[in-house]
CSV table of C-alpha atoms and ligand atoms in Angstrom, one decimal:
chain,number,residue,atom,x,y,z
A,202,MET,CA,-6.0,-17.6,-8.1
A,203,GLU,CA,-2.8,-18.8,-9.7
A,204,ASN,CA,-0.1,-16.5,-11.5
A,205,LYS,CA,-1.4,-16.1,-15.0
A,206,LYS,CA,0.9,-13.6,-16.9
A,207,GLU,CA,-1.9,-12.3,-18.2
A,208,MET,CA,-2.5,-10.4,-15.1
A,209,ARG,CA,-0.4,-7.9,-16.7
A,210,LYS,CA,-1.1,-7.2,-20.4
A,211,TRP,CA,-3.3,-5.5,-20.3
A,212,LEU,CA,-0.5,-2.7,-18.2
A,213,ASP,CA,1.7,-3.3,-21.2
A,214,ASP,CA,-0.6,-3.0,-23.8
A,215,MET,CA,-1.6,-0.4,-22.5
A,216,ASN,CA,1.8,2.0,-22.5
A,217,LEU,CA,0.9,4.6,-20.4
A,218,GLY,CA,4.2,4.9,-19.0
A,219,HIS,CA,6.1,4.1,-16.0
A,220,PRO,CA,5.1,4.6,-13.2
A,221,LEU,CA,1.5,4.3,-14.8
A,222,VAL,CA,0.1,7.7,-12.7
A,223,ILE,CA,-4.0,8.5,-11.9
A,224,ALA,CA,-4.0,12.0,-10.4
A,225,GLY,CA,-7.1,14.0,-9.1
A,226,PRO,CA,-8.8,15.4,-5.6
A,227,CYS,CA,-9.9,13.2,-3.1
A,228,SER,CA,-13.7,14.0,-3.7
A,229,ALA,CA,-14.6,15.7,-7.2
A,230,GLU,CA,-16.8,18.9,-5.0
A,231,THR,CA,-18.3,21.4,-7.6
A,232,GLU,CA,-18.0,21.4,-11.3
A,233,ASP,CA,-16.0,24.0,-11.4
A,234,GLN,CA,-13.3,22.2,-9.1
A,235,VAL,CA,-12.6,19.7,-11.0
A,236,LEU,CA,-12.7,20.5,-14.3
A,237,LYS,CA,-10.5,23.1,-12.8
A,238,ILE,CA,-8.0,20.7,-11.4
A,239,ALA,CA,-7.8,17.8,-14.7
A,240,HIS,CA,-7.6,20.9,-16.9
A,241,GLN,CA,-3.9,21.4,-14.8
A,242,LEU,CA,-3.2,18.1,-14.7
A,243,LYS,CA,-4.1,17.7,-18.6
A,244,ASP,CA,-0.3,18.5,-20.4
A,245,THR,CA,1.1,16.4,-17.6
A,246,ASP,CA,2.2,12.9,-16.8
A,247,VAL,CA,-1.0,12.0,-15.3
A,248,SER,CA,-2.4,8.9,-17.7
A,249,TYR,CA,-5.9,8.6,-15.3
A,250,TYR,CA,-7.6,11.2,-13.4
A,251,ARG,CA,-8.9,10.4,-10.3
A,252,ALA,CA,-12.1,11.8,-8.2
A,253,GLY,CA,-15.2,9.9,-5.0
A,254,ILE,CA,-18.1,10.9,-6.1
A,255,TRP,CA,-19.3,8.2,-3.1
A,256,LYS,CA,-17.0,8.8,0.4
A,257,PRO,CA,-16.4,6.5,2.6
A,258,ARG,CA,-16.0,8.7,5.8
A,259,THR,CA,-15.4,6.1,8.7
A,260,ARG,CA,-17.6,8.8,11.2
A,261,PRO,CA,-21.1,10.3,9.7
A,262,GLY,CA,-22.0,14.0,9.8
A,263,ASN,CA,-18.8,14.2,6.8
A,264,PHE,CA,-18.9,15.4,3.4
A,265,GLU,CA,-20.2,12.0,1.6
A,266,GLY,CA,-19.7,13.0,-1.6
A,267,VAL,CA,-21.9,14.8,-4.0
A,268,GLY,CA,-23.1,10.9,-5.3
A,269,ALA,CA,-24.2,11.5,-9.1
A,270,ILE,CA,-24.1,14.2,-10.6
A,271,GLY,CA,-20.6,13.8,-10.3
A,272,LEU,CA,-20.3,11.5,-13.1
A,273,LYS,CA,-21.5,14.4,-15.9
A,274,TRP,CA,-18.3,16.3,-14.8
A,275,LEU,CA,-16.1,13.4,-15.5
A,276,GLN,CA,-17.7,12.5,-19.0
A,277,LYS,CA,-16.6,16.9,-18.9
A,278,VAL,CA,-12.6,15.8,-18.2
A,279,LYS,CA,-13.5,12.9,-20.5
A,280,GLU,CA,-14.4,15.2,-23.3
A,281,GLU,CA,-12.5,19.1,-22.7
A,282,THR,CA,-9.2,16.8,-21.3
A,283,GLY,CA,-8.3,13.8,-23.3
A,284,LEU,CA,-7.6,12.5,-19.7
A,285,LYS,CA,-9.4,9.2,-18.2
A,286,THR,CA,-11.4,8.7,-15.8
A,287,ALA,CA,-11.1,6.7,-11.8
A,288,THR,CA,-13.7,6.6,-9.2
A,289,GLU,CA,-14.7,4.8,-6.2
A,290,VAL,CA,-17.2,1.4,-6.1
A,291,ALA,CA,-18.5,0.6,-3.5
A,292,ASN,CA,-22.3,-0.9,-4.2
A,293,ARG,CA,-24.3,-2.3,-7.3
A,294,ALA,CA,-25.7,0.8,-7.9
A,295,HIS,CA,-22.3,2.9,-7.5
A,296,VAL,CA,-20.9,-0.2,-10.1
A,297,ASP,CA,-24.3,-0.2,-12.8
A,298,LEU,CA,-24.0,4.2,-12.9
A,299,ALA,CA,-20.6,4.1,-13.6
A,300,LEU,CA,-20.6,1.8,-16.1
A,301,GLU,CA,-23.6,4.1,-17.4
A,302,TYR,CA,-21.6,7.4,-17.1
A,303,ASP,CA,-17.9,5.2,-18.8
A,304,VAL,CA,-15.6,5.6,-16.2
A,305,ASP,CA,-13.0,4.4,-16.6
A,306,LEU,CA,-11.2,2.3,-14.0
A,307,LEU,CA,-12.9,1.5,-11.2
A,308,TRP,CA,-11.6,0.9,-7.4
A,309,ILE,CA,-12.7,-0.5,-4.8
A,310,GLY,CA,-11.5,1.2,-1.3
A,311,ALA,CA,-10.3,0.3,2.0
A,312,ARG,CA,-13.4,-0.9,4.0
A,313,SER,CA,-15.0,-2.2,0.8
A,314,THR,CA,-12.8,-4.3,0.4
A,315,VAL,CA,-12.6,-6.3,5.2
A,316,SER,CA,-16.5,-7.5,3.1
A,317,PRO,CA,-16.3,-10.1,0.8
A,318,PHE,CA,-20.2,-9.6,0.9
A,319,ILE,CA,-19.8,-6.6,-0.7
A,320,ILE,CA,-16.9,-7.7,-2.9
A,321,GLN,CA,-19.1,-10.8,-4.1
A,322,GLU,CA,-22.4,-7.8,-4.9
A,323,ILE,CA,-19.6,-5.9,-7.1
A,324,ALA,CA,-18.4,-8.6,-8.7
A,325,ASP,CA,-20.9,-10.0,-9.8
A,326,ALA,CA,-22.6,-6.5,-11.1
A,327,LEU,CA,-19.5,-5.9,-13.3
A,328,GLU,CA,-19.1,-9.1,-14.5
A,329,GLY,CA,-17.3,-9.6,-17.8
A,330,THR,CA,-16.3,-5.8,-17.9
A,331,ASP,CA,-13.5,-4.4,-19.7
A,332,LYS,CA,-12.8,-2.2,-17.9
A,333,ILE,CA,-9.8,-1.4,-14.7
A,334,VAL,CA,-10.9,-2.2,-12.0
A,335,LEU,CA,-8.1,-1.9,-9.4
A,336,VAL,CA,-8.9,-3.6,-5.5
A,337,LYS,CA,-6.9,-0.4,-2.4
A,338,ASN,CA,-5.3,-4.0,0.4
A,339,PRO,CA,-8.3,-3.2,3.9
A,340,VAL,CA,-7.9,-1.3,6.2
A,341,ASN,CA,-6.2,-3.5,8.4
A,342,PRO,CA,-3.1,-5.6,7.6
A,343,ASP,CA,-4.6,-9.6,6.8
A,344,LEU,CA,-2.8,-10.5,2.7
A,345,SER,CA,-5.6,-13.0,2.7
A,346,LEU,CA,-8.9,-10.8,2.4
A,347,TRP,CA,-7.2,-8.9,0.7
A,348,LEU,CA,-6.3,-11.1,-2.2
A,349,GLY,CA,-9.3,-13.0,-1.7
A,350,ALA,CA,-11.5,-9.3,-3.1
A,351,VAL,CA,-8.8,-9.8,-6.3
A,352,GLU,CA,-9.5,-13.7,-6.7
A,353,ARG,CA,-13.3,-12.2,-6.5
A,354,LEU,CA,-13.3,-10.0,-9.7
A,355,HIS,CA,-10.9,-12.7,-11.5
A,356,THR,CA,-13.1,-15.2,-10.7
A,357,ALA,CA,-15.5,-12.8,-12.8
A,358,ASN,CA,-14.0,-12.6,-15.9
A,359,ILE,CA,-12.1,-9.4,-15.1
A,360,GLU,CA,-9.3,-8.6,-16.5
A,361,LYS,CA,-7.6,-5.8,-16.6
A,362,LEU,CA,-7.2,-6.5,-12.6
A,363,GLY,CA,-4.4,-5.0,-9.8
A,364,VAL,CA,-4.5,-3.5,-6.2
A,365,ILE,CA,-3.5,-0.1,-4.8
A,366,HIS,CA,-1.5,-0.8,-1.8
A,367,ARG,CA,-2.7,2.5,0.9
A,368,GLY,CA,-1.4,1.4,4.5
A,369,PHE,CA,-2.5,-0.3,7.2
A,370,SER,CA,-5.1,1.4,10.2
A,371,THR,CA,-3.6,1.5,13.9
A,372,TYR,CA,-4.4,1.5,17.7
A,373,GLU,CA,-0.5,2.9,17.9
A,374,LYS,CA,-0.3,6.5,16.7
A,375,THR,CA,2.8,6.7,13.9
A,376,LYS,CA,3.7,9.5,11.6
A,377,TYR,CA,1.6,7.6,9.4
A,378,ARG,CA,-1.9,8.0,9.2
A,379,ASN,CA,-2.2,4.8,7.3
A,380,ILE,CA,0.9,2.3,8.4
A,381,PRO,CA,2.3,1.3,5.4
A,382,GLU,CA,3.5,-2.3,6.8
A,383,TRP,CA,5.7,-2.6,3.2
A,384,GLN,CA,6.4,-6.3,4.0
A,385,LEU,CA,2.8,-7.5,3.0
A,386,ALA,CA,3.1,-5.1,-0.5
A,387,ILE,CA,5.8,-7.5,-1.1
A,388,GLU,CA,4.3,-10.6,0.2
A,389,LEU,CA,1.2,-10.2,-2.8
A,390,GLN,CA,3.9,-9.3,-5.4
A,391,THR,CA,6.0,-12.0,-4.6
A,392,LYS,CA,2.6,-14.6,-5.1
A,393,PHE,CA,1.9,-12.6,-7.7
A,394,PRO,CA,4.8,-10.8,-9.5
A,395,ASP,CA,2.1,-10.0,-12.1
A,396,LEU,CA,-0.5,-8.7,-10.9
A,397,PRO,CA,-0.2,-4.3,-11.5
A,398,ILE,CA,0.2,-2.8,-7.9
A,399,ILE,CA,0.0,0.5,-7.8
A,400,ASN,CA,0.4,2.9,-4.4
A,401,ASP,CA,-1.1,5.3,-2.8
A,402,PRO,CA,1.2,7.3,-1.4
A,403,SER,CA,-2.3,9.9,0.1
A,404,HIS,CA,-3.4,7.5,2.4
A,405,ILE,CA,-0.5,6.1,4.0
A,406,THR,CA,0.5,9.2,4.8
A,407,GLY,CA,-2.4,11.3,5.4
A,408,LYS,CA,0.8,14.3,5.4
A,409,ARG,CA,1.1,15.7,1.9
A,410,ASP,CA,5.1,16.7,2.7
A,411,MET,CA,5.6,13.5,3.4
A,412,ILE,CA,4.1,11.7,-0.3
A,413,PHE,CA,7.4,12.2,-2.1
A,414,ASP,CA,9.5,9.7,0.7
A,415,VAL,CA,6.8,7.1,0.4
A,416,SER,CA,6.1,7.8,-3.8
A,417,GLN,CA,10.1,6.6,-4.1
A,418,THR,CA,10.2,3.5,-1.4
A,419,ALA,CA,7.2,2.1,-3.5
A,420,LEU,CA,9.5,3.0,-7.1
A,421,ASP,CA,12.3,1.8,-5.0
A,422,LEU,CA,10.0,-1.6,-5.0
A,423,ASN,CA,9.3,-1.7,-8.3
A,424,PHE,CA,5.7,-0.5,-7.9
A,425,ASP,CA,4.2,-0.7,-11.3
A,426,GLY,CA,2.2,2.5,-10.8
A,427,LEU,CA,1.5,5.8,-8.2
A,428,MET,CA,-2.5,7.2,-6.8
A,429,ILE,CA,-1.6,10.8,-5.6
A,430,GLU,CA,-4.9,13.3,-3.8
A,431,THR,CA,-4.4,16.5,-5.8
A,432,HIS,CA,-6.1,19.2,-5.7
A,433,CYS,CA,-6.2,23.0,-7.2
A,434,ASP,CA,-6.5,24.0,-3.4
A,435,PRO,CA,-5.5,21.8,-1.2
A,436,ASP,CA,-6.5,23.3,2.5
A,437,ASN,CA,-9.6,24.1,1.6
A,438,ALA,CA,-10.9,20.3,0.1
A,439,TRP,CA,-13.9,19.3,1.6
A,440,SER,CA,-12.4,15.9,2.1
A,441,ASP,CA,-8.2,14.8,3.0
A,442,ALA,CA,-7.0,18.4,2.8
A,443,ALA,CA,-3.7,17.5,4.9
A,444,GLN,CA,-3.4,15.6,2.2
A,445,GLN,CA,-3.5,16.7,-1.6
A,446,VAL,CA,-0.8,18.3,-2.9
A,447,THR,CA,-1.5,20.7,-6.2
A,448,PRO,CA,-1.3,19.8,-9.5
A,449,GLU,CA,1.4,21.7,-9.7
A,450,ARG,CA,2.9,20.2,-7.3
A,451,LEU,CA,2.8,17.0,-8.4
A,452,VAL,CA,4.8,18.0,-11.8
A,453,GLN,CA,7.7,18.5,-8.8
A,454,ILE,CA,7.3,15.4,-7.3
A,455,MET,CA,6.8,13.4,-10.5
A,456,ARG,CA,10.2,15.5,-11.7
A,457,ASP,CA,11.7,14.7,-8.0
A,458,LEU,CA,11.8,10.4,-8.0
A,459,ARG,CA,14.3,8.3,-9.6
A,460,ILE,CA,12.2,5.9,-11.9
A,461,ARG,CA,13.9,2.3,-11.9
A,462,LYS,CA,13.7,-0.4,-13.8
A,463,GLU,CA,13.1,-3.6,-13.3
A,464,THR,CA,16.8,-4.8,-14.2
A,465,ASP,CA,19.6,-5.0,-16.4
A,466,GLU,CA,21.3,-7.2,-18.3
A,467,GLU,CA,25.1,-5.9,-18.2
A,468,ALA,CA,27.4,-8.4,-16.8
A,469,GLU,CA,29.0,-6.3,-14.1
A,470,TYR,CA,26.3,-4.8,-13.2
A,471,ASN,CA,25.3,-8.5,-12.7
A,472,ASN,CA,28.0,-10.2,-11.4
A,473,LYS,CA,28.1,-7.5,-8.7
A,474,LEU,CA,24.7,-7.5,-7.6
A,475,ASN,CA,25.1,-12.5,-7.3
A,476,ASN,CA,28.2,-10.8,-5.3
A,477,LEU,CA,26.0,-9.1,-3.1
A,478,ARG,CA,23.3,-11.4,-2.5
A,479,THR,CA,26.1,-14.3,-1.3
A,480,GLN,CA,27.4,-12.5,1.2
A,481,ILE,CA,23.4,-11.5,2.0
A,482,ASP,CA,22.7,-15.3,2.0
A,483,VAL,CA,25.6,-14.9,3.7
A,484,LEU,CA,24.9,-13.7,6.8
A,485,ASP,CA,21.5,-14.9,6.8
A,486,ASN,CA,22.5,-18.2,7.8
A,487,GLN,CA,24.2,-17.1,10.1
A,488,LEU,CA,20.9,-14.6,12.0
A,489,ILE,CA,19.4,-17.6,11.8
A,490,GLU,CA,21.8,-19.7,13.7
A,491,LEU,CA,23.1,-16.6,16.3
A,492,LEU,CA,19.4,-17.0,17.4
A,493,GLY,CA,18.9,-20.9,17.7
A,494,LYS,CA,21.9,-20.6,19.9
A,495,ARG,CA,19.7,-17.4,22.0
A,496,MET,CA,17.0,-19.7,21.7
A,497,LYS,CA,20.0,-22.8,23.6
A,498,VAL,CA,20.5,-20.3,26.4
A,499,SER,CA,17.2,-19.4,26.8
A,500,ASP,CA,15.9,-23.2,26.8
A,501,GLY,CA,19.0,-22.8,29.5
A,502,ILE,CA,17.0,-19.6,31.4
A,503,GLY,CA,14.0,-21.4,31.7
A,504,GLU,CA,15.3,-25.2,32.9
A,505,LEU,CA,16.7,-22.6,36.1
A,506,LYS,CA,13.4,-20.9,36.9
A,507,LYS,CA,11.5,-24.3,36.5
A,508,GLN,CA,13.7,-25.3,40.3
A,509,LYS,CA,13.0,-21.8,40.9
A,510,ASN,CA,9.8,-22.1,40.8
A,511,VAL,CA,9.5,-18.6,38.8
A,512,ALA,CA,8.4,-17.2,36.0
A,513,VAL,CA,9.1,-15.9,33.3
A,514,LEU,CA,9.0,-13.4,32.4
A,515,GLN,CA,10.8,-10.1,34.0
A,516,SER,CA,9.6,-6.4,33.2
A,517,ASN,CA,13.0,-4.1,34.3
A,518,ARG,CA,14.8,-7.2,32.7
A,519,TRP,CA,13.2,-7.2,29.0
A,520,ASN,CA,13.3,-2.9,30.0
A,521,ALA,CA,16.9,-2.9,29.9
A,522,ILE,CA,17.7,-5.0,27.6
A,523,LEU,CA,15.6,-2.6,24.5
A,524,GLY,CA,17.8,-0.2,26.2
A,525,ASN,CA,20.4,-1.3,25.1
A,526,MET,CA,19.4,-3.3,22.4
A,527,ILE,CA,17.8,0.5,20.7
A,528,LEU,CA,21.3,2.2,21.8
A,529,GLU,CA,23.5,-0.8,19.7
A,530,GLY,CA,21.9,-0.4,16.3
A,531,GLU,CA,21.3,3.4,16.7
A,532,GLN,CA,24.9,3.6,16.3
A,533,ARG,CA,24.8,1.0,13.7
A,534,GLY,CA,22.1,2.4,11.3
A,535,LEU,CA,19.0,0.9,12.7
A,536,SER,CA,16.3,2.7,12.9
A,537,GLU,CA,14.3,1.7,16.4
A,538,GLU,CA,11.3,0.6,15.5
A,539,PHE,CA,13.4,-2.0,13.2
A,540,VAL,CA,15.3,-2.8,16.2
A,541,LEU,CA,12.5,-2.6,18.7
A,542,LYS,CA,10.1,-5.1,16.8
A,543,MET,CA,12.7,-7.3,16.2
A,544,PHE,CA,13.5,-7.8,20.0
A,545,LYS,CA,10.0,-8.0,21.1
A,546,ALA,CA,9.4,-10.5,18.1
A,547,ILE,CA,12.8,-12.6,19.8
A,548,HIS,CA,12.1,-11.9,23.6
A,549,GLN,CA,8.5,-13.0,22.6
A,550,GLU,CA,10.2,-16.1,21.3
A,551,SER,CA,11.9,-17.0,23.9
A,552,ILE,CA,9.3,-16.7,25.9
A,553,ASN,CA,7.2,-19.3,24.2
A,554,HIS,CA,10.2,-21.4,24.6
A,555,GLN,CA,10.2,-21.3,28.2
A,556,GLU,CA,6.1,-21.7,28.4
A,557,LYS,CA,7.1,-24.9,27.1
A,558,ILE,CA,9.8,-26.4,29.6
A,559,ILE,CA,8.4,-24.5,32.4
A,560,ASN,CA,5.4,-25.7,32.3
A,561,ALA,CA,6.4,-29.5,30.7
B,161,PEP,C1,-9.7,7.4,-1.2
B,161,PEP,O1,-9.3,7.0,-2.6
B,161,PEP,O2,-10.5,8.8,-1.3
B,161,PEP,C2,-10.4,6.7,-0.5
B,161,PEP,C3,-10.8,7.2,0.4
B,161,PEP,O3,-9.3,5.7,0.2
B,161,PEP,P1,-9.6,4.5,1.4
B,161,PEP,O4,-10.1,3.7,0.4
B,161,PEP,O5,-7.8,4.1,0.5
B,161,PEP,O6,-9.8,4.6,2.4
B,162,MN,MN1,-9.4,10.5,0.1
């Protein structure tokens, strides 16, 4: 899939303002709930009203969505408020019904993106549609799986395509429900700068008080829009209660976010930016050089261990290094998470080097 400029044309042409805002409840629960929230969102920055009709739940026994009847409620939303509508589709039957009821934006959920069979079925059902189709990242941090889904839809002649970054699941307990792994979204943006990308801070955080910060980070990284779960009575929502915000809170979030421009033509700004970027380039080169030197020293240790037939890994020594570096990092404004990740990677490279020497 080449990076076609037309990829983002639909978004620019629609003139929806920046950022594009998609909001509404995790799930459509009742007609009253759907319409109540829609009316509360009517005169805000929200362009698309989302509501899950079919809910993919990790475990059975939870609320699995109201089904097709909810599509009638979404139609009412459009008639009564003028908001465009959005829902998740996960198979051909969903697509046929969503198109029949004229839903304006269809998204593909994280649990569907992992399956090329499902994606192909959805792509075939959507062939040639002029509806907007957004692909959520797969639950696992796999860029090819995500891009593969976009490619299948692109091949099915769907022109209004984009992606939603909703974070990735991990076995480790973190402060997020789904860790953002921002570098993956950045890699995707670097490969396809014209593919619209929306952030979903609700599913990334799982907690409403973290939504503002994640949204700000997304805007700082040039995301095109936000999808934020919004409910009239979040605590009593039938799904994802902890992460939904009220319409009032959503308006406040949108008011407080600092909206960034992609760039600025002004000469002084450009001079300063170039200067800082040159400094970064110099420092990055020094970093690589230093890491190279560090590996040479590590090779020397490998030679010594080989002579004495000593194992490559000495975990006491390694834990001491980590502890020291976390403290040092802290004093220089580096987060523990970053220092740990970086040193784990450096350590792994050292081990690989020493393994090679010992087994040579
Ligand atoms: C949702 O948007 O409500 C949803 C189920 O999302 P995800 O596919 O990201 O889990
Ligand atoms: Mn949800």
